[in-house]
Amino acid sequence: MMNLGSLSLSTSKSSKPMVSISFWIPYFTHWGESLLVCGSAPGLGSGNVKKGLLLKPSQQDDQLIWSGSVSVPPGFSSDYCYYVVDDSKSVLRSEFGMKRKLVVPETLTGGESVHLRDLWQSGDQALPFRSAFKDVIFHHSFDVKVEKPLGVFMNKSDQDDSVVVQFKICCPDIGEGTSVYVLGTPEKLGKWKVENGLRLNYVDDSIWEADCLIPKADFPIKYRYCKVQKEDSIGFESGGNRELSLHSIGSKQEYIVMSDGLFRAMPWRGAGVAVPMFSVRSEDDVGVGEFLDLKLLVDWAVDSGLHLVQLLPVNDTSVHKMWWDSYPYSSLSVFALHPLYLRVQALSERLPEDIKEEIQKAKNQLDKNDVDYEATMETKLSIAKKIFDIEKDQTLNSSTFQKFFSENEGWLKPYAAFCFLRDFFETSDHSQWGTFSDYTDDKLEKLISKDNLHYNTICFHYYIQYHLHVQLSAAAEYARKKGVVLKGDLPIGVDRNSVDTWVYRNLFRMNTSTGAPPDYFDKNGQNWGFPTYNWEEMSKDNYAWWRARLTQMGKYFTAYRIDHILGFFRIWELPAHAMTGLVGKFRPSIPLSQEELEKEGIWDFDRLSKPYIQKKFLEEKFGDFWPFIASNFLNETQKDMYEFKEDCNTEKKIAAKLKSLAEKSLLLENEDKVRRDVFDILRNVVLIKDPEDARKFYPRFNIEDTSSFQNLDDHSKNVLKRLYYDYYFQRQEDLWRKNALKTLPALLNSSNMLACGEDLGLIPSCVHPVMQELGLVGLRIQRMPSESDVKFGIPSNYDYMTVCAPSCHDCSTLRAWWEEDEERRQQYFKEVIGVDGIPPSQCIPEITHFILRQHVEAPSMWAIFPLQDMMALKEEYTTRPATEETINDPTNPKHYWRYLTVFCAYRRTRDFGLASKGH
């Protein structure tokens, strides 16, 4: 491939003199990688990376420098960005943040040389431009008035012995009355004295710049940026001095533009509270927390010195129309909001008295210790329907509704049609909908036609979503103005019977299920029931479905949590007929091939991939009950060896058969226990055969725990142990890294929200480097350390790019954990708190204060506390049994998510004696 280090926009011999633009950037690449600059203008590729300017590498001191040049006319302007590419110029990764802006002043006459000294913009460097900071935390800094246009040189390079140097720095956190200076060794930089230093001008987007004429004899120079307030207090940036040397500067008029990245300062840190939307309690809600309650929660956060409110997912989950739908991660639609969070009395300013009385009665009836999901949903929709019948014409004809409809009809129409069909067929299983099972745009338009008798029902769903949008938007805007980040949650999956799998069936592998391998949360693994994604199909339109999801979330939230971010590296895939999460495989992954196994002397694949069932195993597990199990579930293949019958050779078939036996009173043992034991027999395999390629195999998780493995010869054991370790911990790392670098940037670039990844569980070694490269904030839970050699995380050692928390919704609260795990409690008391002796059996406020203070003082960007953990600072909020404060039990797929806090959003954190974090 030709390595073109310079290009010219001039093709005419008679064109006027051009300006030489030189790109210069330090960046270490891997073998086979190159750096390329692509811009919006001709000569830089016109936005096509394949036509961009390929840079040349050179070693300068301890840096690898990439450089190249292009000739442009005065007045030229272009956005540009650097890319890492392979030999075919395919993009491997790109910079983050806003595009760089190149403006060549028209005052240049041609013949000049402009050298752009840039630094690679990594993901963390783009953080100040995420909406959590730009629109909320640092919003005051973005109100600074522009003092000069970008790219204008105030000095002219008309002396051969001098160079014009333009200093450019990004400084997003600027207090009122603060100026930015650059001080340094040259006289033009004040010789380190601020009164003689170079004051920078604000040019927009947090960029400050100024230029001066520096004699070549002064080089190399040392310099540093600083902030100066009105009272002349000087705040230098942290770190060592910056340096600038001249490299191959000629005798013609020279300009150097130093793009120095971010102002180096102590990074901003803040604290927040995490609480499910359904758990919030106020005087106005009907049975459950509502979007408009967020205003009260924001006020409480502001009074408490908190800067963030984190919610669980708020999308509609009404798949079953019963309490199972309380599970917030099983979306009916990834775009629609949940009607549960609607404030019915806000639907109209002219509510009839009888409806007002009905609302008040509902408030009283639903004011309970826990959420009554079914009663609350039924009551709210019933009242909303009555108000809709009164208000529908006025609302549906309003300009605000029409605007909402036009901006959202792409998902709103299918959602409304789906809800109608779900209720008509009394199931969300769209495979049972006859002719409507297969979605088409034509069928949709007929379903939502105004000529239909059910058009009123379709409009009711429009109406509900419109008001949910209005109410959440109002709360979100309130949070922004109050300086509080509203953090949402992006579920990793969607329900198998959802709008999205109906409309976009090609994007999902419907014969599979998503879960997680055994970890801290569940030693048997988890099976969430969601179909896995068809990433190959999604990539064809650059992940448009994902990008639309993030764009929609960005209308309301300024930060978001990526649920199970490990799923973007690889997902734990299970067959659709599985009910548990143990016997799965990672997708994508490099399997063990039959040829590979045969070379190692492994050849009996039926023996290894089918349940290994000996009579003695049955006797040990079931005792005298084993003949019943054998006669109903198994066939004897040879003496004392068995296999499962065809009608019960999967977990779902076994469960169905056990249920049938129980209904016939033929099952004399406990059904749940028998099911677990029979599942254990079914999962007694060493290898899992790929259902799509019989010559590929995957080692079963925790392979050494199976009696099938234990009964092998020593050679086979040693080979399989080695291949097991290779499969789970070595051979996949590069594949998973590349997979994440394809999928995650599409999400991150589709909105300006601050992205935080939930990186708990079995973590591949490639995860944290990729998250660091992409500027993703990780999660640290002290009792679930990411290091394998410690029992508890040490908050003072956490990286800045993390959220730290004492617990989360997927584990017991701080108080419940302390009370339920005596051994770990004693370890923590001695090793972390540093006290010998017997710890208190209850998590008294002094213990809570110690633990929370550790997190407040941690270097993490955010310390986010579940509301229940904050309540444990006050005895008056600990009268309720700690176990009742649990949000979720990951070991129970049918857990009822219904926790209602006893805390009303009126008290302040300072009442708890907890100092706020941040500045």
Tab-separated table of C-alpha atoms in Angstrom, residues 435-447 502-503:
chain	number	residue	atom	x	y	z
A	435	THR	CA	-51.531	-13.792	10.503
A	436	PHE	CA	-50.137	-11.033	12.731
A	437	SER	CA	-47.281	-13.228	13.980
A	438	ASP	CA	-45.142	-12.010	11.108
A	439	TYR	CA	-44.754	-8.249	11.294
A	440	THR	CA	-44.926	-6.093	8.165
A	441	ASP	CA	-45.365	-2.354	7.733
A	442	ASP	CA	-48.547	-2.926	5.714
A	443	LYS	CA	-50.133	-4.993	8.490
A	444	LEU	CA	-49.164	-2.306	10.981
A	445	GLU	CA	-50.804	0.484	9.006
A	446	LYS	CA	-54.016	-1.555	8.747
A	447	LEU	CA	-53.963	-2.258	12.491
A	502	TRP	CA	-41.844	-8.860	16.826
A	503	VAL	CA	-40.709	-5.972	14.623
